[in-house]
GROMACS .gro file of C-alpha atoms in nm:
model
  337
    1MET     CA    1   0.000   0.000   0.000
    2LYS     CA    2   0.287   0.240   0.076
    3ALA     CA    3   0.430   0.188  -0.272
    4ALA     CA    4   0.104   0.316  -0.418
    5ALA     CA    5   0.098   0.633  -0.208
    6ILE     CA    6   0.347   0.833  -0.414
    7PRO     CA    7   0.200   0.766  -0.762
    8PHE     CA    8  -0.151   0.819  -0.619
    9ALA     CA    9  -0.046   1.155  -0.473
   10ILE     CA   10   0.103   1.258  -0.810
   11ALA     CA   11  -0.214   1.143  -0.990
   12ALA     CA   12  -0.430   1.342  -0.746
   13LEU     CA   13  -0.213   1.649  -0.797
   14CYS     CA   14  -0.238   1.618  -1.176
   15CYS     CA   15  -0.615   1.566  -1.153
   16ALA     CA   16  -0.648   1.878  -0.941
   17ALA     CA   17  -0.432   2.077  -1.183
   18PHE     CA   18  -0.643   1.953  -1.474
   19LEU     CA   19  -0.973   2.044  -1.309
   20VAL     CA   20  -0.856   2.391  -1.205
   21SER     CA   21  -0.709   2.467  -1.549
   22PHE     CA   22  -1.010   2.318  -1.729
   23LEU     CA   23  -1.262   2.518  -1.529
   24ARG     CA   24  -1.064   2.840  -1.576
   25ASP     CA   25  -1.035   2.791  -1.952
   26ARG     CA   26  -1.085   2.462  -2.131
   27ARG     CA   27  -0.916   2.608  -2.441
   28ARG     CA   28  -0.564   2.542  -2.315
   29LEU     CA   29  -0.326   2.283  -2.456
   30ARG     CA   30  -0.169   2.224  -2.116
   31ASN     CA   31  -0.494   2.060  -2.003
   32GLY     CA   32  -0.399   1.762  -2.218
   33PHE     CA   33  -0.065   1.724  -2.037
   34TYR     CA   34  -0.232   1.734  -1.695
   35LEU     CA   35  -0.486   1.475  -1.808
   36PHE     CA   36  -0.220   1.245  -1.957
   37PHE     CA   37  -0.009   1.239  -1.640
   38ALA     CA   38  -0.316   1.195  -1.421
   39LEU     CA   39  -0.416   0.884  -1.618
   40LEU     CA   40  -0.055   0.759  -1.633
   41PHE     CA   41  -0.004   0.774  -1.257
   42LEU     CA   42  -0.347   0.631  -1.189
   43GLY     CA   43  -0.235   0.332  -1.394
   44VAL     CA   44   0.090   0.310  -1.195
   45THR     CA   45  -0.114   0.330  -0.874
   46PHE     CA   46  -0.333   0.043  -0.989
   47ILE     CA   47  -0.030  -0.177  -1.063
   48ALA     CA   48   0.128  -0.087  -0.727
   49LEU     CA   49  -0.193  -0.175  -0.540
   50LEU     CA   50  -0.219  -0.500  -0.734
   51ALA     CA   51   0.144  -0.580  -0.647
   52SER     CA   52   0.068  -0.542  -0.275
   53VAL     CA   53  -0.204  -0.806  -0.308
   54SER     CA   54  -0.054  -1.033  -0.572
   55PRO     CA   55   0.297  -0.963  -0.707
   56GLU     CA   56   0.252  -1.228  -0.975
   57ALA     CA   57  -0.065  -1.066  -1.109
   58ALA     CA   58   0.097  -0.721  -1.108
   59GLY     CA   59   0.397  -0.859  -1.299
   60PHE     CA   60   0.166  -1.025  -1.549
   61VAL     CA   61  -0.022  -0.697  -1.609
   62ALA     CA   62   0.301  -0.496  -1.645
   63VAL     CA   63   0.454  -0.748  -1.889
   64GLY     CA   64   0.126  -0.762  -2.081
   65VAL     CA   65   0.123  -0.385  -2.124
   66ILE     CA   66   0.483  -0.388  -2.249
   67LEU     CA   67   0.421  -0.678  -2.487
   68MET     CA   68   0.115  -0.502  -2.631
   69ILE     CA   69   0.334  -0.215  -2.750
   70ILE     CA   70   0.487  -0.416  -3.036
   71PRO     CA   71   0.162  -0.540  -3.199
   72THR     CA   72   0.003  -0.199  -3.141
   73VAL     CA   73   0.286  -0.023  -3.324
   74LEU     CA   74   0.272  -0.275  -3.609
   75ALA     CA   75  -0.106  -0.245  -3.640
   76LEU     CA   76  -0.082   0.135  -3.634
   77THR     CA   77   0.185   0.127  -3.906
   78VAL     CA   78  -0.026  -0.091  -4.135
   79PHE     CA   79  -0.333   0.126  -4.071
   80LEU     CA   80  -0.149   0.450  -4.150
   81ILE     CA   81  -0.003   0.314  -4.475
   82CYS     CA   82  -0.342   0.180  -4.589
   83ASN     CA   83  -0.510   0.505  -4.493
   84GLY     CA   84  -0.247   0.703  -4.683
   85ILE     CA   85  -0.314   0.499  -4.997
   86THR     CA   86  -0.688   0.558  -4.955
   87MET     CA   87  -0.629   0.932  -4.919
   88LEU     CA   88  -0.424   0.940  -5.240
   89ARG     CA   89  -0.697   0.760  -5.432
   90ARG     CA   90  -0.987   0.971  -5.301
   91GLU     CA   91  -0.835   1.315  -5.233
   92GLY     CA   92  -0.544   1.346  -5.476
   93ARG     CA   93  -0.170   1.394  -5.447
   94ARG     CA   94  -0.117   1.676  -5.203
   95LEU     CA   95   0.120   1.687  -4.907
   96ALA     CA   96  -0.168   1.723  -4.661
   97ASN     CA   97  -0.319   1.403  -4.800
   98VAL     CA   98  -0.010   1.184  -4.758
   99LEU     CA   99   0.078   1.261  -4.394
  100SER     CA  100  -0.059   0.929  -4.269
  101LEU     CA  101   0.129   0.740  -4.542
  102LEU     CA  102   0.455   0.924  -4.465
  103THR     CA  103   0.411   0.857  -4.093
  104GLY     CA  104   0.355   0.485  -4.151
  105LEU     CA  105   0.656   0.460  -4.381
  106GLY     CA  106   0.860   0.660  -4.129
  107ILE     CA  107   0.780   0.407  -3.855
  108CYS     CA  108   0.889   0.123  -4.085
  109ALA     CA  109   1.213   0.305  -4.167
  110LEU     CA  110   1.284   0.366  -3.797
  111ILE     CA  111   1.235  -0.002  -3.713
  112VAL     CA  112   1.471  -0.109  -3.993
  113PHE     CA  113   1.726   0.156  -3.893
  114ASN     CA  114   1.727   0.048  -3.528
  115ALA     CA  115   1.778  -0.315  -3.626
  116THR     CA  116   2.061  -0.222  -3.864
  117VAL     CA  117   2.244  -0.011  -3.604
  118THR     CA  118   2.218  -0.295  -3.353
  119GLN     CA  119   2.387  -0.528  -3.601
  120LEU     CA  120   2.662  -0.282  -3.701
  121ALA     CA  121   2.744  -0.170  -3.345
  122TRP     CA  122   2.912   0.150  -3.470
  123GLU     CA  123   2.915   0.434  -3.215
  124PRO     CA  124   2.841   0.730  -3.450
  125LEU     CA  125   2.534   0.550  -3.585
  126ASP     CA  126   2.437   0.460  -3.228
  127ILE     CA  127   2.437   0.831  -3.141
  128VAL     CA  128   2.219   0.907  -3.443
  129ARG     CA  129   1.983   0.629  -3.334
  130GLY     CA  130   1.967   0.778  -2.986
  131ILE     CA  131   1.880   1.119  -3.131
  132LEU     CA  132   1.610   0.980  -3.360
  133ASN     CA  133   1.455   0.763  -3.089
  134GLY     CA  134   1.461   1.053  -2.845
  135LEU     CA  135   1.285   1.280  -3.094
  136VAL     CA  136   1.029   1.011  -3.176
  137VAL     CA  137   0.952   0.956  -2.807
  138TYR     CA  138   0.914   1.331  -2.751
  139PHE     CA  139   0.683   1.392  -3.047
  140SER     CA  140   0.486   1.073  -2.972
  141PHE     CA  141   0.430   1.198  -2.617
  142LEU     CA  142   0.309   1.534  -2.749
  143PHE     CA  143   0.081   1.365  -3.002
  144VAL     CA  144  -0.078   1.138  -2.740
  145CYS     CA  145  -0.149   1.440  -2.516
  146PHE     CA  146  -0.288   1.632  -2.815
  147LEU     CA  147  -0.506   1.344  -2.933
  148LEU     CA  148  -0.631   1.263  -2.582
  149TYR     CA  149  -0.742   1.616  -2.510
  150SER     CA  150  -0.881   1.663  -2.862
  151ILE     CA  151  -1.118   1.373  -2.796
  152VAL     CA  152  -1.212   1.503  -2.450
  153TYR     CA  153  -1.264   1.861  -2.568
  154GLY     CA  154  -1.461   1.750  -2.871
  155ARG     CA  155  -1.709   1.564  -2.653
  156ILE     CA  156  -1.793   1.863  -2.433
  157ARG     CA  157  -2.158   1.958  -2.476
  158THR     CA  158  -2.255   2.282  -2.646
  159GLU     CA  159  -2.314   2.581  -2.422
  160LYS     CA  160  -2.675   2.697  -2.392
  161GLY     CA  161  -2.795   3.053  -2.419
  162ILE     CA  162  -2.563   3.164  -2.701
  163ASP     CA  163  -2.604   3.478  -2.912
  164PHE     CA  164  -2.409   3.371  -3.221
  165VAL     CA  165  -2.298   3.061  -3.408
  166VAL     CA  166  -1.978   3.111  -3.607
  167VAL     CA  167  -1.910   2.869  -3.895
  168LEU     CA  168  -1.551   2.855  -4.020
  169GLY     CA  169  -1.498   2.832  -4.396
  170SER     CA  170  -1.288   2.563  -4.564
  171GLY     CA  171  -1.273   2.633  -4.937
  172LEU     CA  172  -1.524   2.589  -5.224
  173LEU     CA  173  -1.560   2.333  -5.501
  174ASP     CA  174  -1.531   2.464  -5.858
  175GLY     CA  175  -1.495   2.812  -5.711
  176HIS     CA  176  -1.860   2.840  -5.598
  177ARG     CA  177  -2.003   2.516  -5.452
  178VAL     CA  178  -2.003   2.413  -5.086
  179PRO     CA  179  -1.803   2.087  -5.052
  180PRO     CA  180  -1.915   1.801  -4.824
  181LEU     CA  181  -1.661   1.897  -4.556
  182LEU     CA  182  -1.804   2.248  -4.530
  183ALA     CA  183  -2.161   2.125  -4.566
  184GLY     CA  184  -2.104   1.913  -4.254
  185ARG     CA  185  -2.009   2.227  -4.059
  186LEU     CA  186  -2.312   2.416  -4.185
  187ASN     CA  187  -2.546   2.128  -4.104
  188ARG     CA  188  -2.404   2.110  -3.751
  189ALA     CA  189  -2.456   2.485  -3.713
  190LYS     CA  190  -2.818   2.446  -3.829
  191ARG     CA  191  -2.874   2.179  -3.561
  192VAL     CA  192  -2.737   2.413  -3.295
  193ILE     CA  193  -2.969   2.690  -3.421
  194ASP     CA  194  -3.267   2.454  -3.412
  195ALA     CA  195  -3.182   2.341  -3.060
  196GLU     CA  196  -3.163   2.704  -2.945
  197ALA     CA  197  -3.494   2.777  -3.116
  198ARG     CA  198  -3.661   2.506  -2.907
  199ARG     CA  199  -3.539   2.695  -2.600
  200GLY     CA  200  -3.694   3.015  -2.726
  201ARG     CA  201  -3.374   3.183  -2.848
  202LYS     CA  202  -3.279   3.308  -3.195
  203PRO     CA  203  -2.901   3.332  -3.227
  204MET     CA  204  -2.747   3.482  -3.539
  205VAL     CA  205  -2.516   3.284  -3.766
  206VAL     CA  206  -2.181   3.428  -3.877
  207THR     CA  207  -2.051   3.260  -4.191
  208SER     CA  208  -1.678   3.325  -4.195
  209GLY     CA  209  -1.454   3.299  -4.500
  210GLY     CA  210  -1.302   3.531  -4.759
  211GLN     CA  211  -1.249   3.478  -5.130
  212GLY     CA  212  -0.956   3.266  -5.238
  213PRO     CA  213  -0.762   3.321  -5.561
  214ASP     CA  214  -0.939   3.026  -5.728
  215GLU     CA  215  -1.289   3.108  -5.600
  216ASP     CA  216  -1.567   3.298  -5.781
  217LEU     CA  217  -1.712   3.444  -5.461
  218PRO     CA  218  -1.625   3.464  -5.090
  219GLU     CA  219  -1.676   3.142  -4.899
  220SER     CA  220  -1.907   3.316  -4.653
  221HIS     CA  221  -2.151   3.405  -4.935
  222ALA     CA  222  -2.171   3.046  -5.059
  223MET     CA  223  -2.214   2.926  -4.701
  224ALA     CA  224  -2.497   3.174  -4.643
  225ALA     CA  225  -2.671   3.060  -4.962
  226TYR     CA  226  -2.645   2.697  -4.845
  227LEU     CA  227  -2.807   2.783  -4.511
  228VAL     CA  228  -3.088   2.978  -4.679
  229GLU     CA  229  -3.154   2.681  -4.909
  230ASN     CA  230  -3.183   2.465  -4.597
  231GLY     CA  231  -3.442   2.683  -4.430
  232LEU     CA  232  -3.255   2.949  -4.233
  233PRO     CA  233  -3.391   3.302  -4.288
  234LYS     CA  234  -3.146   3.531  -4.466
  235GLU     CA  235  -3.185   3.803  -4.202
  236ARG     CA  236  -3.041   3.563  -3.939
  237ILE     CA  237  -2.707   3.543  -4.124
  238LEU     CA  238  -2.409   3.777  -4.091
  239LEU     CA  239  -2.125   3.765  -4.344
  240GLU     CA  240  -1.756   3.781  -4.256
  241ASP     CA  241  -1.589   3.783  -4.597
  242ARG     CA  242  -1.239   3.928  -4.536
  243SER     CA  243  -1.056   3.639  -4.369
  244ARG     CA  244  -0.785   3.417  -4.516
  245THR     CA  245  -0.679   3.216  -4.209
  246THR     CA  246  -0.849   3.062  -3.906
  247PHE     CA  247  -0.710   3.339  -3.686
  248GLU     CA  248  -0.861   3.599  -3.917
  249ASN     CA  249  -1.187   3.401  -3.930
  250LEU     CA  250  -1.221   3.430  -3.555
  251THR     CA  251  -1.079   3.781  -3.514
  252PHE     CA  252  -1.303   3.939  -3.778
  253SER     CA  253  -1.605   3.738  -3.659
  254ALA     CA  254  -1.543   3.862  -3.305
  255GLU     CA  255  -1.549   4.221  -3.433
  256ILE     CA  256  -1.887   4.161  -3.598
  257MET     CA  257  -2.032   4.002  -3.284
  258GLU     CA  258  -1.899   4.274  -3.054
  259GLN     CA  259  -2.063   4.540  -3.271
  260ARG     CA  260  -2.396   4.363  -3.225
  261LYS     CA  261  -2.356   4.276  -2.856
  262ALA     CA  262  -2.058   4.365  -2.639
  263ASP     CA  263  -2.107   4.078  -2.392
  264TYR     CA  264  -2.191   3.815  -2.652
  265ARG     CA  265  -2.154   3.439  -2.614
  266CYS     CA  266  -2.099   3.216  -2.914
  267THR     CA  267  -2.036   2.867  -3.041
  268VAL     CA  268  -1.779   2.812  -3.316
  269VAL     CA  269  -1.837   2.525  -3.561
  270THR     CA  270  -1.563   2.345  -3.751
  271ASN     CA  271  -1.477   1.980  -3.826
  272ASN     CA  272  -1.396   1.741  -3.541
  273PHE     CA  273  -1.029   1.706  -3.636
  274HIS     CA  274  -0.990   2.087  -3.620
  275VAL     CA  275  -1.171   2.146  -3.291
  276LEU     CA  276  -0.882   2.171  -3.046
  277ARG     CA  277  -0.659   2.387  -3.263
  278ALA     CA  278  -0.953   2.614  -3.345
  279ALA     CA  279  -1.022   2.643  -2.972
  280LEU     CA  280  -0.660   2.742  -2.905
  281ILE     CA  281  -0.682   3.006  -3.178
  282ALA     CA  282  -1.019   3.126  -3.047
  283ARG     CA  283  -0.860   3.187  -2.708
  284ARG     CA  284  -0.575   3.381  -2.870
  285ALA     CA  285  -0.827   3.584  -3.074
  286LYS     CA  286  -1.022   3.658  -2.750
  287VAL     CA  287  -1.343   3.501  -2.880
  288ASN     CA  288  -1.595   3.443  -2.602
  289GLY     CA  289  -1.708   3.095  -2.691
  290GLN     CA  290  -1.625   2.728  -2.729
  291VAL     CA  291  -1.568   2.520  -3.042
  292ILE     CA  292  -1.766   2.216  -3.152
  293GLY     CA  293  -1.703   1.977  -3.440
  294SER     CA  294  -1.896   1.816  -3.723
  295PRO     CA  295  -1.826   1.456  -3.831
  296THR     CA  296  -1.554   1.384  -4.086
  297ALA     CA  297  -1.520   1.088  -4.323
  298TRP     CA  298  -1.324   0.811  -4.147
  299TYR     CA  299  -1.052   0.794  -4.409
  300PHE     CA  300  -0.993   1.172  -4.396
  301TRP     CA  301  -0.957   1.197  -4.018
  302PRO     CA  302  -0.605   1.047  -3.961
  303SER     CA  303  -0.420   1.270  -4.209
  304ALA     CA  304  -0.623   1.574  -4.105
  305THR     CA  305  -0.545   1.510  -3.738
  306LEU     CA  306  -0.174   1.475  -3.814
  307ARG     CA  307  -0.190   1.800  -4.010
  308GLU     CA  308  -0.347   1.978  -3.711
  309PHE     CA  309  -0.078   1.835  -3.483
  310VAL     CA  310   0.198   1.960  -3.712
  311ALA     CA  311   0.034   2.304  -3.720
  312ILE     CA  312   0.031   2.317  -3.338
  313LEU     CA  313   0.398   2.216  -3.332
  314VAL     CA  314   0.473   2.505  -3.566
  315ASP     CA  315   0.271   2.741  -3.344
  316HIS     CA  316   0.504   2.645  -3.056
  317LYS     CA  317   0.817   2.605  -3.268
  318TYR     CA  318   1.063   2.779  -3.036
  319LYS     CA  319   0.974   2.564  -2.734
  320ASN     CA  320   0.994   2.250  -2.946
  321LEU     CA  321   1.326   2.352  -3.100
  322ILE     CA  322   1.473   2.401  -2.751
  323VAL     CA  323   1.360   2.055  -2.638
  324CYS     CA  324   1.485   1.897  -2.962
  325GLY     CA  325   1.819   2.073  -2.914
  326LEU     CA  326   1.850   1.935  -2.562
  327ILE     CA  327   1.776   1.584  -2.690
  328VAL     CA  328   2.048   1.617  -2.956
  329LEU     CA  329   2.300   1.755  -2.703
  330SER     CA  330   2.226   1.476  -2.454
  331GLN     CA  331   2.307   1.213  -2.716
  332VAL     CA  332   2.610   1.389  -2.869
  333SER     CA  333   2.761   1.440  -2.525
  334ARG     CA  334   2.782   1.060  -2.494
  335ALA     CA  335   3.072   1.066  -2.740
  336PHE     CA  336   3.283   1.261  -2.492
  337TYR     CA  337   3.228   1.034  -2.191
   0.00000   0.00000   0.00000
């Protein structure tokens, strides 16, 4: 029982940190780190408690968890490669569409490289292996925290009593048509509007999106037309047609909402893979509202999620570069000892 006290105390501390940070502002990336460590140390506590009752059972569970890593990695690799091929067939040859394929092939290459270095037993290559493995562990840890909190945040229920629903644009087909991805966002926004109507409220909709170089009209105008065709009165729609990025989407939409009502509350609608990053940007843009997601085709989700993760890494590039530099230095320093 004493062995379980320390990990339980750490788990309790992480849980408390998560709850405090979550209640203050759920749109923080650090919430995912608190949640990850809380679950990790709860698992360690469970194994420690089991060991105090039956050491054999605890050892069996610990070995089972370790042994599950290998088939899990192999299954993930196969899934990512297959998904990447599917993305190429259905969405075309663009870098954003091959992220899952590149990740799967990267895992294969890392496995082969580690096995080769073990056979060669050459110190310079061993240092390179240490650097690569260190970087993979670091980015895998970040991705798990990101994915874990993305799922948790995406399942939070919509706030009631909102004044606006903001729908983020995502590009048009043939320069003027709403694609399925964007239609999913608009349909989700319509459901939110209908739910508010049943409570006796009539929030406005802000369609947010400017005109791209290959588009015949601003995205917000096509989005508004789609909503009108699906039964939403035109006078309930506000157009934000200047934006080019998600940050501009939210910043310009906030200006429109503040002009209408200074103490507004809103819900922002995007796709489920984009929810957490959009929430982080909404916080930075000082938007008073939470973000909800619309469903995405299963084959599109892995690459899109990886793309969002890479974008968040870029948003925090200096912190990540410092950590990566420390990992490289820790491995290179081995050559001098």
